[in-house]
């Protein structure tokens, strides 16, 4: 008797990001502002707040 186990053909992923809704920045976005003598308007480069992402993968 031969038995095989195959991975599931359908997978569902869900993620909750920035759970505590902290303001944070990516260095690559704000590097020119940090190197300037007066970093102005840095708040517009902040990453989004609390977010939920979901994905569905179907292997065939």
Short mmCIF file of C-alpha atoms in Angstrom, two decimals:
data_model
loop_
_atom_site.label_atom_id
_atom_site.label_comp_id
_atom_site.label_asym_id
_atom_site.label_seq_id
_atom_site.Cartn_x
_atom_site.Cartn_y
_atom_site.Cartn_z
CA UNK A 1 0.00 0.00 0.00
CA UNK A 2 1.36 3.41 -0.97
CA UNK A 3 0.15 6.53 0.77
CA UNK A 4 1.08 10.08 -0.05
CA UNK A 5 0.29 13.32 1.59
CA UNK A 6 -0.15 16.35 -0.56
CA UNK A 7 -0.19 19.94 0.57
CA UNK A 8 -3.57 21.61 0.68
CA UNK A 9 -4.68 23.01 -2.66
CA UNK A 10 -6.41 26.00 -1.11
CA UNK A 11 -4.86 28.11 1.65
CA UNK A 12 -6.16 31.22 3.35
CA UNK A 13 -3.86 33.74 5.07
CA UNK A 14 -4.87 36.66 7.25
CA UNK A 15 -2.74 39.27 8.98
CA UNK A 16 -3.29 42.17 11.33
CA UNK A 17 -0.59 44.83 10.98
CA UNK A 18 0.38 47.75 13.23
CA UNK A 19 -1.85 46.44 16.00
CA UNK A 20 -1.10 49.32 18.39
CA UNK A 21 -1.48 51.95 15.64
CA UNK A 22 1.98 53.48 16.19
CA UNK A 23 3.33 56.03 13.76
CA UNK A 24 6.43 54.72 12.01
CA UNK A 25 8.51 55.55 8.95
CA UNK A 26 10.53 53.62 6.40
CA UNK A 27 14.10 54.84 6.33
CA UNK A 28 14.18 54.82 2.54
CA UNK A 29 11.21 57.24 2.48
CA UNK A 30 12.54 59.78 4.97
CA UNK A 31 16.31 59.60 4.42
CA UNK A 32 16.44 62.81 2.33
CA UNK A 33 14.44 64.62 5.02
CA UNK A 34 16.62 63.39 7.87
CA UNK A 35 19.80 64.52 6.11
CA UNK A 36 18.41 68.00 5.51
CA UNK A 37 19.08 70.74 8.08
CA UNK A 38 15.36 71.28 8.78
CA UNK A 39 13.20 68.17 8.25
CA UNK A 40 9.78 69.57 7.38
CA UNK A 41 6.51 67.80 6.69
CA UNK A 42 7.81 64.39 7.78
CA UNK A 43 4.32 63.33 8.90
CA UNK A 44 3.12 62.75 5.35
CA UNK A 45 5.68 59.95 4.97
CA UNK A 46 4.23 57.95 7.89
CA UNK A 47 3.07 54.44 7.13
CA UNK A 48 -0.63 53.56 7.33
CA UNK A 49 -2.23 52.84 10.68
CA UNK A 50 -3.99 49.65 11.69
CA UNK A 51 -4.65 47.41 8.70
CA UNK A 52 -5.96 43.95 7.94
CA UNK A 53 -4.81 41.92 4.96
CA UNK A 54 -6.17 38.65 3.69
CA UNK A 55 -5.05 36.36 0.90
CA UNK A 56 -6.25 33.21 -0.81
CA UNK A 57 -3.88 30.89 -2.67
CA UNK A 58 -5.07 28.16 -4.97
CA UNK A 59 -2.49 25.64 -6.18
CA UNK A 60 -3.37 23.69 -9.28
#
